GROMACS .gro file of N, CA and C in nm:
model
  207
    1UNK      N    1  -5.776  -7.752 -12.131
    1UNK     CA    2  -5.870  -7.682 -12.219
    1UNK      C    3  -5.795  -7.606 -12.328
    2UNK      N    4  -5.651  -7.539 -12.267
    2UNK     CA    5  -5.618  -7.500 -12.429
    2UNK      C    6  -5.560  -7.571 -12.546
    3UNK      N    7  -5.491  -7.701 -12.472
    3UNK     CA    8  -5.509  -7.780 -12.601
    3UNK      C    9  -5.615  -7.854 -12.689
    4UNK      N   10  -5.750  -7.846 -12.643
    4UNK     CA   11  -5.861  -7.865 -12.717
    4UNK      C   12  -5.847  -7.754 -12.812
    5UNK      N   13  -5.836  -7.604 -12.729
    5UNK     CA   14  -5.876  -7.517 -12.801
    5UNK      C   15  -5.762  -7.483 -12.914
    6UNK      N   16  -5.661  -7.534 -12.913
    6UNK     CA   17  -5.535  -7.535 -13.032
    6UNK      C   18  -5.593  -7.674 -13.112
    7UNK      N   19  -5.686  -7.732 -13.100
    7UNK     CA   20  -5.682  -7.857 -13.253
    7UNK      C   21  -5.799  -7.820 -13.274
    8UNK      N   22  -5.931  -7.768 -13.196
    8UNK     CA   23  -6.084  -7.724 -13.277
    8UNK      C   24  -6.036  -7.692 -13.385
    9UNK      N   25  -6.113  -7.698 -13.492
    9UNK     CA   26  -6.161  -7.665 -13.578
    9UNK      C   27  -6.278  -7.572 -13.607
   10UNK      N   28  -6.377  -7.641 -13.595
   10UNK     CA   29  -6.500  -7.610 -13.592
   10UNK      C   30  -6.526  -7.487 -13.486
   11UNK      N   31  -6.560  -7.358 -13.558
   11UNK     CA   32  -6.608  -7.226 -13.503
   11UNK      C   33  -6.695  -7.237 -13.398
   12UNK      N   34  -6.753  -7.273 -13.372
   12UNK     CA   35  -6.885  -7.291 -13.283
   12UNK      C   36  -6.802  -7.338 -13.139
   13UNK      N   37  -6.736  -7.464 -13.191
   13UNK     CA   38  -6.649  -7.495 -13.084
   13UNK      C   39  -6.522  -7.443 -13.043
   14UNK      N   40  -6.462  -7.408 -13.109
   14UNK     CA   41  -6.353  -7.274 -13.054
   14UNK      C   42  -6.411  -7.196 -12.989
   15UNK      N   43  -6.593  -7.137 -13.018
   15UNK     CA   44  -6.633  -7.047 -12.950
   15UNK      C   45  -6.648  -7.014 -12.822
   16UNK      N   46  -6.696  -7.199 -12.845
   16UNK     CA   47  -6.756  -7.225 -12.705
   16UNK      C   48  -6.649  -7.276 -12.600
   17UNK      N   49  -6.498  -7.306 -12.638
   17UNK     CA   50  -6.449  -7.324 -12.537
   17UNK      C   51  -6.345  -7.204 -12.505
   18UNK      N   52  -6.340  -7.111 -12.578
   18UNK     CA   53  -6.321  -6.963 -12.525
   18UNK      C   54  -6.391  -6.886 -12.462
   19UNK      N   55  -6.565  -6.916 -12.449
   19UNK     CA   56  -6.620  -6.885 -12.357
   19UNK      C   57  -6.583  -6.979 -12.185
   20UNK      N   58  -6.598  -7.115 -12.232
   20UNK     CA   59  -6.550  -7.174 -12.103
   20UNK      C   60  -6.412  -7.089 -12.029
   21UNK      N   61  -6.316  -7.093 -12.125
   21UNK     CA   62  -6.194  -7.008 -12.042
   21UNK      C   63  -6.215  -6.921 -11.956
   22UNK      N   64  -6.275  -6.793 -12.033
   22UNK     CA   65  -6.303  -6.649 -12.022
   22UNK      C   66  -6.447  -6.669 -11.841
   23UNK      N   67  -6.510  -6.736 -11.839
   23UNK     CA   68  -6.554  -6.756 -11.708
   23UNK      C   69  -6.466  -6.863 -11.643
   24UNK      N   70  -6.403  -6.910 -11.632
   24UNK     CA   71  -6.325  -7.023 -11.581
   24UNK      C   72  -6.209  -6.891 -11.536
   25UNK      N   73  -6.168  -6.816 -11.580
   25UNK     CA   74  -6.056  -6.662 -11.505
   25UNK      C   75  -6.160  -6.555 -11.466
   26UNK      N   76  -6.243  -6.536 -11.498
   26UNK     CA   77  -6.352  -6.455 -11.423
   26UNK      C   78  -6.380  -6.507 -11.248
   27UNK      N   79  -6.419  -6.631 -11.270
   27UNK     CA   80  -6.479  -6.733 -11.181
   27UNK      C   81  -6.380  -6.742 -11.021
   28UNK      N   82  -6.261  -6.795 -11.131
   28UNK     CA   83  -6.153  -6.836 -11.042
   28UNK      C   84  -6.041  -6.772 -11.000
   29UNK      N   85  -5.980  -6.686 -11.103
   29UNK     CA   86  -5.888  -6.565 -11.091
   29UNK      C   87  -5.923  -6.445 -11.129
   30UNK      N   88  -6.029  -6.367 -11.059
   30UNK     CA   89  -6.082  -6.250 -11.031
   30UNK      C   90  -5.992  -6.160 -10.991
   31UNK      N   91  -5.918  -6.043 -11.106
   31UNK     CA   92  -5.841  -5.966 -11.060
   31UNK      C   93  -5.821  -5.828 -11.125
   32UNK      N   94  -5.819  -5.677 -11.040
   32UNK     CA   95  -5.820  -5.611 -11.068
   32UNK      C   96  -5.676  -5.560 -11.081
   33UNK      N   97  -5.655  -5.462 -11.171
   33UNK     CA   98  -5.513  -5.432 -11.177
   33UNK      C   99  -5.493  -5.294 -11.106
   34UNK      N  100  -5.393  -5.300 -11.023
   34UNK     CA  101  -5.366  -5.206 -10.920
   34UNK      C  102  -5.264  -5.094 -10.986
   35UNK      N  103  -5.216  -5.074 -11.089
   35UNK     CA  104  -5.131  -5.027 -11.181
   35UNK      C  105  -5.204  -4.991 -11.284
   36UNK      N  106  -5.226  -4.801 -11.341
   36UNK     CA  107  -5.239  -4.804 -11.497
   36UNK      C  108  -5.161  -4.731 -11.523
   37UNK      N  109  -5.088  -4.726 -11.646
   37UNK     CA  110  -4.965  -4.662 -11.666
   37UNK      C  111  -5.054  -4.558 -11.772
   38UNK      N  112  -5.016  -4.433 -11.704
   38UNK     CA  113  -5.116  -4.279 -11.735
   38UNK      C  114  -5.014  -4.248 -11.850
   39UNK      N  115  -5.007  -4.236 -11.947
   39UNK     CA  116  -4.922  -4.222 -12.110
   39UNK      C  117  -5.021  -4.098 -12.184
   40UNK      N  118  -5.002  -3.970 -12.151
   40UNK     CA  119  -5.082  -3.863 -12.248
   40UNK      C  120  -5.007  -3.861 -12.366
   41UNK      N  121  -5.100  -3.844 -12.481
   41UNK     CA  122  -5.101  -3.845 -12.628
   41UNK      C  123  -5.136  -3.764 -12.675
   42UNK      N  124  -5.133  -3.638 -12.775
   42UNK     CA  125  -5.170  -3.578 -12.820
   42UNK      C  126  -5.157  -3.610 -13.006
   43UNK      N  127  -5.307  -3.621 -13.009
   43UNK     CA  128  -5.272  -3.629 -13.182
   43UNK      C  129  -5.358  -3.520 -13.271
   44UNK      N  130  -5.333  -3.507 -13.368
   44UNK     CA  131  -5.388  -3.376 -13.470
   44UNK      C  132  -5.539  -3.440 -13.507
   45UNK      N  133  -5.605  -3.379 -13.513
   45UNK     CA  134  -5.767  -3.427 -13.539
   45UNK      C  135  -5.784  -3.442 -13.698
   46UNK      N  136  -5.678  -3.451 -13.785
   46UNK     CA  137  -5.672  -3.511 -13.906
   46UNK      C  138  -5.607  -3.661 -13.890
   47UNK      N  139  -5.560  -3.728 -13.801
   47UNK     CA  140  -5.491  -3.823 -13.795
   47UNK      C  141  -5.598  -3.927 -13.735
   48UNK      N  142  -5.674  -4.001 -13.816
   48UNK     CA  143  -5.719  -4.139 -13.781
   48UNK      C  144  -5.630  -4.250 -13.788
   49UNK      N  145  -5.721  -4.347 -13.657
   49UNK     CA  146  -5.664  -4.441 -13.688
   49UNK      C  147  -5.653  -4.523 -13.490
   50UNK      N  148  -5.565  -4.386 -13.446
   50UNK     CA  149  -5.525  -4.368 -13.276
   50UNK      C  150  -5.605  -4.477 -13.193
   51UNK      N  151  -5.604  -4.549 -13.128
   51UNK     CA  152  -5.749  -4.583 -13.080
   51UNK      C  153  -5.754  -4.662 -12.916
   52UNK      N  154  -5.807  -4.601 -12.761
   52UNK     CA  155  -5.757  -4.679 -12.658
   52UNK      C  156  -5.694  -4.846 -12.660
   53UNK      N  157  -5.585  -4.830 -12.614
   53UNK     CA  158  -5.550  -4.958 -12.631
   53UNK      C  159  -5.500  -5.034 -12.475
   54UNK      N  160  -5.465  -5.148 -12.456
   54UNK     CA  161  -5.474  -5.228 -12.287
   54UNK      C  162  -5.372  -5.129 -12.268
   55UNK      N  163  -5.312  -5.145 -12.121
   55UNK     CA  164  -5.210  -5.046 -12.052
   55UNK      C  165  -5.062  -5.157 -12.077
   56UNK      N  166  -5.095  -5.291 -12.129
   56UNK     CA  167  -4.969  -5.370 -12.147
   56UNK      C  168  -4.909  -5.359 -12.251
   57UNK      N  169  -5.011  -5.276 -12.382
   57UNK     CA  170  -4.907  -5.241 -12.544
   57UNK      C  171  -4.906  -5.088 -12.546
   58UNK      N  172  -4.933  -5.037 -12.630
   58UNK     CA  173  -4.858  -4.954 -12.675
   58UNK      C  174  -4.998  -4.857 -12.797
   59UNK      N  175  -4.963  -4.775 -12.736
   59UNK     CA  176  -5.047  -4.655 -12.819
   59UNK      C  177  -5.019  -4.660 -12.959
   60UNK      N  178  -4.886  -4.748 -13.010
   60UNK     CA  179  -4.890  -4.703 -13.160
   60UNK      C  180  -4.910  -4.843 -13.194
   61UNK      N  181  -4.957  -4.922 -13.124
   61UNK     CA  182  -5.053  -5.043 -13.189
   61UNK      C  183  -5.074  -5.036 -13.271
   62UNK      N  184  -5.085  -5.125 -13.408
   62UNK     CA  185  -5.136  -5.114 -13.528
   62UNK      C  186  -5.167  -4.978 -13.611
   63UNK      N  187  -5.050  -4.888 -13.592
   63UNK     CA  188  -4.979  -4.820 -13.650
   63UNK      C  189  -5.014  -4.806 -13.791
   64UNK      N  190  -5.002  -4.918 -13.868
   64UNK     CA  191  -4.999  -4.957 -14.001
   64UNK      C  192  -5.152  -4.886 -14.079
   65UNK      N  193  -5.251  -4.898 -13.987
   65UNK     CA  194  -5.412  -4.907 -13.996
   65UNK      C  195  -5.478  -4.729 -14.004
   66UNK      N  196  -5.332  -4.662 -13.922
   66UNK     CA  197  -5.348  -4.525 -13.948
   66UNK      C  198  -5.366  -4.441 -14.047
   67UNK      N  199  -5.434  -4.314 -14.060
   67UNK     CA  200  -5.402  -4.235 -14.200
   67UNK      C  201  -5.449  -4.063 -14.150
   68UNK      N  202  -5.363  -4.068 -14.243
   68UNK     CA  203  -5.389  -3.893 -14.202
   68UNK      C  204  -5.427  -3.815 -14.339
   69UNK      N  205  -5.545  -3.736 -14.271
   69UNK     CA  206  -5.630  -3.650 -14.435
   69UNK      C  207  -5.557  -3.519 -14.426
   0.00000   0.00000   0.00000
């Protein structure tokens, strides 16, 4: 299935076979993560941008997208 989903083209069908995936690991590899890595942040309430991110990257994720008034 992901090499279908690397030559689609067509939106509809990329859609639809990223939905197939996404229940096809729901379905079949049902898994909770036993690990969250607790990372406190403190940022100034002029600084947009910050925003929860997975526990596998990194708080200054898209960094770039930030701004401060």
């Amino acid at each position: 299935m992901n090499e279908a989903l690397n030559v689609a083209l067509d939106p509809a069908e990329r859609t639809r076979l990223m939905a197939d995936m996404g229940r096809m690991f729901s379905e079949d590899l049902p898994a909770i993560s036993l690990f969250f890595n607790a990372q406190p942040w403190v940022f100034l309430s002029a600084l947009q941008g910050p925003r929860q991110v997975a526990s596998e990257t990194n708080v200054c994720w898209r960094i770039w997208d930030w701004d401060f008034n």
